[in-house]
Every structure is written in C-alpha cells, then in structure tokens.
Amino acid sequence: MSPKRILIDTDPGIDDALAFLLALASPEVSLEGITTVHGNVSAPQTTRNALSVLELARASQIPVYQGCDLPLVKESLLSPETHGDSGLGYANLPEPTTKAQAQHASDFLIETILSNPNEMTLLCIGPLTNVALALRKEPRIAQNVKEVFVMGGALFHPGNTTAQAEYNTYVDPHAAHIIYHSGMPITLTPLDVTYQCIFTPDDLKRLQKIDSPITKFIADSTRFYMEFHDEYQRIEGCVINDPLTLALTFMPEICDYQNLVADVDVSSGVGLGNTFADVYNYDKKTPNLRVALGVRPRQFMELFLERMESLAQKIS
Ligand code: RIB
Ligand code: CA
C-alpha cells in the first residue's frame, strides 16, 4: 500500500516536533510539506523550529511555509510556560541552514490540495488559523482534501488552558468554528484521549540507551515539558498530544471513535474555546466530527518508542 501523502499545519512546539519525528520514522506516511502558524511561540519562531527539527532528522528536503502570526479575531496567546521561550524546551538546535519557502502557508495548502484532489491528508496540530484562512480564500479545498486530522478540544475532559478549553482551540476559536463547520472529513483527537498518552521518565530512559542527536533532542525538549506537567498538573511525564494525532493517520485502531454533532463556543464568556458535543443529537443534525474518545495508550506508546528507537539508530 503506498504511503499516505500528508501535510502538517503546526506550531512547534515540543510535541509537534515529536510528531514530525514520528512521521519521518513511519513508512506508512510521506510528509510532503509543513505549514507553520502562531501558537506555542510566534510564527517566525515556529518556522525556525520546524526547519531546525527537519535538519536534525536529515529531512531538510521537506518544504516549510510560514503562515499566520495572529489569530483571526482574538489577541495572540503564546505558551512559553509550556514549551519554553524557544518553543523546544531546553533543546538547543543550531540555526537552520535552510529557509522557509516564499509562498504563504495558506496559499501552499490551497495549491497542493486543489492540484491533488482527494490525495492529501491534512494533519492540524496547532491553532487552526492557516487552515481557516485557506478555506475562506478557497472554499473548494473542503471538497478536495482527502481527510483532516485535528489535535484539539476537550469534550468530557478538563481544559488545559481554561477550565473548559484546550489550547489550540482556545487560541483561535473562530478558526476552529470555521473548520468544524466546513464539511471536511475531520477526525478530532481531544485531550480526552491524549491525556492517557503520557511519555514518562522511564520511556525517556529507554530511548537514552541509544546515543543519537535524536535521543538528545527528545531528552532536552521533553525535560522542560515534563517540568511543566509536574508543576501545573502533577503529572509524572508529559502529554504527547501531537504524535498521537499523527499516529491515527496510519494506525486508527489505536483509538475508538464516535461520530458527533460538535461545536466550539465562540461567545465571550467563560466557555470561550470550549469544544462540546450534542451527544443525544436533540436537533437531529448530521454529525460533523469523528471524535476519538477511547484509546489504547500502551499500543500507541510502544509504536512511538519503537519508531523513535529506529530513527535514532539511523541518525548518529
Ligand atoms: O493542547 C495541546 C496542543 O496545543 C498541542 O498541539 C500543543 O503543541 C499545543 O499546540
Ligand atoms: Ca501543537
């Protein structure tokens, strides 16, 4: 079976970087482009980080396109407390020797999806500003994209940014609203499943048996991320939201799903950015999201660790 052609829209971001590494270590997918967006850090910084991580993984042939540096409506909300000022925790990668492409991320998404009808899988692991802008500029991408996987939301799980809202959705709830109501075939990976997938200090010790720039990067970046999770949420380890979302593009059996009528709150109250579902479908609407609500954490973690080990053995 030929590999899935994927595009990643992203705000690297420690767990975003781990998702890149998992994609590069997985023959089931072919990463054809990265579009960067504001989020964990600014768009110029997420762009630098994407270029640096690709260079670390000897994958600089993959083009990077910079996108929006502000949400559609709200003020910018970065998360240095979670990912560090650089966005990659304590990792200190050299300045990238490559540059981003000149084309805007939203235009690259439009051009690539329209010129490859029903071929491209879009993985969205940051605030959805670029994808919403692309949809508004060219609504036909909704009918031409093969499938969309979104890391976002917290349906029956507490938020990680407000009591109810998950970060990607809270940062740009208006963009999320556009995506959720676009008619695109979307699979949502919310905190309900990602918070069961914790990368632990023991998992890191296993990877550190291999001496490689890859394992050094994972150690340096996740050490900061683990400190955040310990301090803010008393979690021993760190939640690797984005790699789980990537894994579902080629191993959907890791999770169990429900087709739901779902929405995101864009009102200005305490619920802003909250993703919720009409579970009993009182309004008899057609479900608009396939939501991952069950997960087999060890199956995912084993996949992630095995793939990181094989990538680390290739890159010394
Ligand atoms: O809420 C978690 C999400 O927000 C992850 O994608 C993380 O990288 C941040 O973007
Ligand atoms: Ca992210």
Short mmCIF file of C-alpha atoms and ligand atoms in Angstrom, two decimals:
data_model
loop_
_atom_site.label_atom_id
_atom_site.label_comp_id
_atom_site.label_asym_id
_atom_site.label_seq_id
_atom_site.Cartn_x
_atom_site.Cartn_y
_atom_site.Cartn_z
CA MET A 1 0.00 0.00 0.00
CA SER A 2 1.54 3.36 -1.00
CA PRO A 3 2.27 5.78 1.87
CA LYS A 4 -0.32 8.38 2.79
CA ARG A 5 0.59 11.83 1.47
CA ILE A 6 0.43 14.19 4.44
CA LEU A 7 0.74 17.90 5.11
CA ILE A 8 1.26 19.12 8.68
CA ASP A 9 -0.01 22.50 9.90
CA THR A 10 1.79 23.11 13.14
CA ASP A 11 3.10 25.38 15.96
CA PRO A 12 6.33 23.62 17.04
CA GLY A 13 6.21 23.19 19.96
CA ILE A 14 7.78 20.21 21.71
CA ASP A 15 5.06 17.66 20.96
CA ASP A 16 4.75 18.99 17.40
CA ALA A 17 8.46 18.24 16.92
CA LEU A 18 7.90 14.70 18.21
CA ALA A 19 5.08 14.32 15.67
CA PHE A 20 7.50 15.33 12.88
CA LEU A 21 9.95 12.68 14.07
CA LEU A 22 7.23 10.04 14.19
CA ALA A 23 6.11 10.94 10.65
CA LEU A 24 9.71 10.72 9.39
CA ALA A 25 10.16 7.34 11.10
CA SER A 26 6.91 5.90 9.69
CA PRO A 27 6.95 4.40 6.18
CA GLU A 28 3.14 4.49 6.20
CA VAL A 29 3.21 8.26 5.62
CA SER A 30 5.01 10.58 3.23
CA LEU A 31 5.45 14.07 4.73
CA GLU A 32 5.21 16.44 1.76
CA GLY A 33 5.11 19.83 3.43
CA ILE A 34 4.94 21.70 6.73
CA THR A 35 2.97 24.91 7.25
CA THR A 36 3.73 26.88 10.39
CA VAL A 37 1.40 29.01 12.47
CA HIS A 38 1.50 31.11 15.66
CA GLY A 39 0.73 29.21 18.84
CA ASN A 40 3.21 27.79 21.29
CA VAL A 41 5.60 30.50 20.03
CA SER A 42 5.40 33.13 17.26
CA ALA A 43 5.13 32.11 13.60
CA PRO A 44 8.72 33.17 12.82
CA GLN A 45 9.87 31.02 15.75
CA THR A 46 7.67 28.03 14.84
CA THR A 47 9.11 28.32 11.34
CA ARG A 48 12.68 28.33 12.63
CA ASN A 49 11.87 25.36 14.85
CA ALA A 50 10.32 23.38 12.00
CA LEU A 51 13.41 23.98 9.81
CA SER A 52 15.76 23.04 12.67
CA VAL A 53 13.95 19.82 13.56
CA LEU A 54 13.83 18.73 9.91
CA GLU A 55 17.57 19.41 9.66
CA LEU A 56 18.19 17.41 12.85
CA ALA A 57 16.32 14.49 11.27
CA ARG A 58 18.18 14.89 7.96
CA ALA A 59 14.87 15.79 6.25
CA SER A 60 15.53 19.34 5.06
CA GLN A 61 14.18 18.39 1.64
CA ILE A 62 10.68 18.80 3.10
CA PRO A 63 9.49 22.36 2.34
CA VAL A 64 8.31 24.68 5.13
CA TYR A 65 5.83 27.52 4.55
CA GLN A 66 5.25 30.23 7.14
CA GLY A 67 1.67 31.24 7.90
CA CYS A 68 -0.32 33.47 10.20
CA ASP A 69 1.24 35.09 13.26
CA LEU A 70 -2.07 36.19 14.80
CA PRO A 71 -5.45 34.51 15.41
CA LEU A 72 -8.38 35.58 13.18
CA VAL A 73 -10.09 37.68 15.87
CA LYS A 74 -8.50 37.22 19.30
CA GLU A 75 -5.22 38.58 20.61
CA SER A 76 -2.15 36.32 20.33
CA LEU A 77 -1.64 33.84 23.18
CA LEU A 78 1.74 32.09 23.22
CA SER A 79 2.71 29.38 25.71
CA PRO A 80 6.34 29.86 26.81
CA GLU A 81 5.49 28.34 30.19
CA THR A 82 4.72 25.04 28.42
CA HIS A 83 7.25 24.87 25.60
CA GLY A 84 9.90 27.42 26.67
CA ASP A 85 10.79 30.75 25.06
CA SER A 86 12.29 28.93 22.07
CA GLY A 87 9.35 26.56 21.76
CA LEU A 88 11.60 23.50 22.05
CA GLY A 89 12.19 23.45 25.81
CA TYR A 90 15.84 23.03 26.79
CA ALA A 91 16.83 21.75 23.33
CA ASN A 92 19.36 23.98 21.67
CA LEU A 93 19.37 23.17 17.95
CA PRO A 94 21.72 25.09 15.65
CA GLU A 95 20.33 27.88 13.47
CA PRO A 96 18.81 26.13 10.43
CA THR A 97 20.84 26.34 7.21
CA THR A 98 17.62 26.24 5.15
CA LYS A 99 14.90 28.84 4.80
CA ALA A 100 11.12 28.76 4.53
CA GLN A 101 9.55 28.96 1.07
CA ALA A 102 8.33 32.37 -0.08
CA GLN A 103 4.70 31.26 -0.55
CA HIS A 104 2.27 31.87 2.33
CA ALA A 105 1.19 28.72 4.15
CA SER A 106 -2.49 29.21 3.30
CA ASP A 107 -1.68 29.51 -0.42
CA PHE A 108 0.50 26.39 -0.31
CA LEU A 109 -2.34 24.45 1.33
CA ILE A 110 -4.81 25.65 -1.33
CA GLU A 111 -2.47 24.93 -4.26
CA THR A 112 -1.41 21.49 -3.03
CA ILE A 113 -4.91 20.29 -2.09
CA LEU A 114 -6.53 21.54 -5.32
CA SER A 115 -3.79 20.10 -7.53
CA ASN A 116 -4.00 16.70 -5.80
CA PRO A 117 -7.77 16.13 -5.46
CA ASN A 118 -8.67 13.55 -2.78
CA GLU A 119 -4.99 12.72 -2.26
CA MET A 120 -3.82 14.89 0.63
CA THR A 121 -4.21 14.10 4.33
CA LEU A 122 -4.04 17.29 6.39
CA LEU A 123 -2.77 17.00 9.97
CA CYS A 124 -3.59 20.07 12.08
CA ILE A 125 -1.67 20.18 15.37
CA GLY A 126 -1.67 23.90 16.14
CA PRO A 127 -4.21 26.74 16.23
CA LEU A 128 -6.31 26.47 13.05
CA THR A 129 -5.74 29.99 11.69
CA ASN A 130 -3.91 28.96 8.48
CA VAL A 131 -6.49 26.32 7.56
CA ALA A 132 -9.42 28.64 8.26
CA LEU A 133 -7.82 31.36 6.12
CA ALA A 134 -7.22 28.85 3.31
CA LEU A 135 -10.88 27.76 3.48
CA ARG A 136 -12.11 31.35 3.29
CA LYS A 137 -9.77 32.10 0.36
CA GLU A 138 -10.66 28.89 -1.50
CA PRO A 139 -13.72 27.01 -0.15
CA ARG A 140 -13.18 24.22 -2.73
CA ILE A 141 -10.41 22.71 -0.59
CA ALA A 142 -13.19 21.30 1.61
CA GLN A 143 -14.29 19.05 -1.27
CA ASN A 144 -10.77 18.22 -2.45
CA VAL A 145 -8.91 17.33 0.74
CA LYS A 146 -8.87 13.55 1.36
CA GLU A 147 -9.18 13.77 5.18
CA VAL A 148 -8.28 16.05 8.08
CA PHE A 149 -6.93 15.07 11.50
CA VAL A 150 -7.15 17.80 14.17
CA MET A 151 -5.48 17.77 17.57
CA GLY A 152 -7.86 19.84 19.67
CA GLY A 153 -10.73 20.10 22.07
CA ALA A 154 -11.63 18.65 25.44
CA LEU A 155 -15.14 17.21 25.39
CA PHE A 156 -15.54 15.31 28.68
CA HIS A 157 -12.05 16.15 30.00
CA PRO A 158 -10.93 19.37 31.70
CA GLY A 159 -9.32 22.01 29.54
CA ASN A 160 -5.57 22.60 29.61
CA THR A 161 -5.80 26.36 29.03
CA THR A 162 -9.07 27.34 30.70
CA ALA A 163 -11.34 25.14 32.80
CA GLN A 164 -13.12 24.03 29.62
CA ALA A 165 -10.87 24.83 26.67
CA GLU A 166 -7.92 23.09 25.06
CA TYR A 167 -5.03 25.32 23.90
CA ASN A 168 -5.21 25.07 20.06
CA THR A 169 -8.95 25.71 20.13
CA TYR A 170 -8.79 28.46 22.76
CA VAL A 171 -6.06 30.37 20.92
CA ASP A 172 -8.22 30.66 17.78
CA PRO A 173 -11.79 29.50 18.47
CA HIS A 174 -13.12 31.35 15.41
CA ALA A 175 -10.79 29.39 13.15
CA ALA A 176 -11.86 26.15 14.83
CA HIS A 177 -15.53 27.11 14.28
CA ILE A 178 -14.85 27.57 10.55
CA ILE A 179 -13.09 24.18 10.33
CA TYR A 180 -15.70 22.29 12.37
CA HIS A 181 -18.49 23.56 10.05
CA SER A 182 -16.56 23.21 6.78
CA GLY A 183 -17.92 19.81 5.80
CA MET A 184 -14.38 18.40 5.58
CA PRO A 185 -13.99 14.76 6.78
CA ILE A 186 -12.45 15.54 10.20
CA THR A 187 -11.16 13.23 12.90
CA LEU A 188 -10.69 15.10 16.19
CA THR A 189 -8.12 13.95 18.76
CA PRO A 190 -9.08 15.71 22.01
CA LEU A 191 -7.49 15.81 25.45
CA ASP A 192 -9.93 13.01 26.38
CA VAL A 193 -7.52 10.57 24.69
CA THR A 194 -4.22 12.46 24.62
CA TYR A 195 -4.11 12.78 28.43
CA GLN A 196 -3.99 8.97 28.59
CA CYS A 197 -0.80 9.01 26.48
CA ILE A 198 1.94 10.13 28.84
CA PHE A 199 5.61 9.98 27.80
CA THR A 200 7.25 9.06 31.12
CA PRO A 201 10.79 9.37 32.53
CA ASP A 202 11.10 5.57 32.11
CA ASP A 203 10.14 5.90 28.43
CA LEU A 204 12.85 8.53 28.05
CA LYS A 205 15.42 6.31 29.83
CA ARG A 206 14.64 3.57 27.29
CA LEU A 207 15.35 5.94 24.37
CA GLN A 208 18.52 7.26 26.00
CA LYS A 209 20.10 3.81 25.70
CA ILE A 210 20.72 4.93 22.11
CA ASP A 211 23.35 7.67 21.75
CA SER A 212 22.00 9.89 18.97
CA PRO A 213 21.21 13.58 18.31
CA ILE A 214 17.59 12.42 18.10
CA THR A 215 17.52 11.00 21.62
CA LYS A 216 19.44 14.02 22.93
CA PHE A 217 16.82 16.32 21.35
CA ILE A 218 13.95 14.27 22.80
CA ALA A 219 15.59 14.37 26.25
CA ASP A 220 16.38 18.11 26.19
CA SER A 221 12.96 19.12 24.83
CA THR A 222 10.79 16.82 26.95
CA ARG A 223 12.68 17.60 30.19
CA PHE A 224 11.20 21.14 30.05
CA TYR A 225 7.78 19.74 29.04
CA MET A 226 7.82 17.27 31.96
CA GLU A 227 8.70 20.05 34.40
CA PHE A 228 5.65 21.99 33.15
CA HIS A 229 3.32 18.99 33.54
CA ASP A 230 4.64 18.30 37.03
CA GLU A 231 4.33 21.91 38.19
CA TYR A 232 0.92 22.68 36.64
CA GLN A 233 -0.86 19.33 36.63
CA ARG A 234 1.15 17.00 38.92
CA ILE A 235 1.72 14.60 36.02
CA GLU A 236 4.89 12.46 36.03
CA GLY A 237 5.87 12.77 32.40
CA CYS A 238 4.39 14.79 29.53
CA VAL A 239 1.30 14.54 27.36
CA ILE A 240 2.33 13.95 23.74
CA ASN A 241 -0.85 15.17 22.04
CA ASP A 242 0.51 15.73 18.54
CA PRO A 243 2.28 12.38 17.95
CA LEU A 244 -0.93 10.54 18.92
CA THR A 245 -2.85 12.62 16.37
CA LEU A 246 -0.27 11.76 13.69
CA ALA A 247 -0.34 8.06 14.59
CA LEU A 248 -4.10 7.92 13.92
CA THR A 249 -3.46 8.84 10.25
CA PHE A 250 -1.98 5.37 9.72
CA MET A 251 -2.96 3.34 12.78
CA PRO A 252 -6.58 4.39 13.53
CA GLU A 253 -7.15 1.23 15.57
CA ILE A 254 -5.26 2.80 18.47
CA CYS A 255 -8.46 4.73 19.27
CA ASP A 256 -12.22 4.24 19.35
CA TYR A 257 -14.42 6.91 17.76
CA GLN A 258 -17.86 8.46 17.91
CA ASN A 259 -19.45 10.46 15.08
CA LEU A 260 -20.82 13.51 16.88
CA VAL A 261 -22.57 16.80 16.27
CA ALA A 262 -19.92 19.02 17.79
CA ASP A 263 -19.23 22.73 18.03
CA VAL A 264 -16.92 25.25 19.62
CA ASP A 265 -18.07 28.12 21.84
CA VAL A 266 -17.13 31.49 20.32
CA SER A 267 -19.14 33.54 22.81
CA SER A 268 -17.17 35.94 25.02
CA GLY A 269 -17.96 34.18 28.28
CA VAL A 270 -16.16 31.61 30.42
CA GLY A 271 -16.90 28.96 27.81
CA LEU A 272 -14.88 30.64 25.02
CA GLY A 273 -12.98 27.95 23.09
CA ASN A 274 -14.89 25.08 24.69
CA THR A 275 -15.49 22.15 22.31
CA PHE A 276 -18.76 20.42 23.10
CA ALA A 277 -20.98 17.73 21.55
CA ASP A 278 -24.75 17.28 21.30
CA VAL A 279 -24.34 13.63 22.27
CA TYR A 280 -28.08 12.83 22.07
CA ASN A 281 -28.39 14.90 18.86
CA TYR A 282 -31.52 16.71 20.05
CA ASP A 283 -31.55 18.80 16.87
CA LYS A 284 -31.22 15.72 14.61
CA LYS A 285 -28.25 17.21 12.77
CA THR A 286 -25.72 15.31 10.66
CA PRO A 287 -22.58 14.59 12.74
CA ASN A 288 -19.71 16.86 11.67
CA LEU A 289 -16.80 15.35 13.58
CA ARG A 290 -15.47 11.84 14.15
CA VAL A 291 -14.10 12.14 17.68
CA ALA A 292 -11.53 9.81 19.26
CA LEU A 293 -12.85 9.11 22.77
CA GLY A 294 -11.24 5.76 23.60
CA VAL A 295 -7.55 4.89 23.32
CA ARG A 296 -5.11 2.02 23.89
CA PRO A 297 -2.25 4.07 25.41
CA ARG A 298 0.41 1.36 25.60
CA GLN A 299 -0.21 0.35 21.99
CA PHE A 300 0.48 3.95 20.98
CA MET A 301 3.45 4.45 23.33
CA GLU A 302 5.06 1.21 22.10
CA LEU A 303 4.66 2.38 18.50
CA PHE A 304 6.13 5.79 19.35
CA LEU A 305 9.11 4.35 21.26
CA GLU A 306 9.90 1.71 18.63
CA ARG A 307 9.81 4.31 15.84
CA MET A 308 11.98 6.75 17.84
CA GLU A 309 14.49 3.96 18.51
CA SER A 310 14.69 3.09 14.82
CA LEU A 311 15.08 6.75 13.82
CA ALA A 312 17.76 7.30 16.46
CA GLN A 313 19.70 4.25 15.26
CA LYS A 314 19.78 5.71 11.74
CA ILE A 315 20.97 9.17 12.82
CA SER A 316 24.18 9.23 14.80
O1 RIB B 1 -3.42 21.47 23.76
C1 RIB B 1 -2.31 20.82 23.22
C2 RIB B 1 -1.96 21.38 21.88
O2 RIB B 1 -1.61 22.77 22.00
C3 RIB B 1 -0.72 20.70 21.27
O3 RIB B 1 -0.83 20.70 19.87
C4 RIB B 1 0.39 21.60 21.71
O4 RIB B 1 1.53 21.52 20.84
C5 RIB B 1 -0.25 22.96 21.60
O5 RIB B 1 -0.19 23.36 20.23
CA CA B 2 0.95 21.77 18.59
#
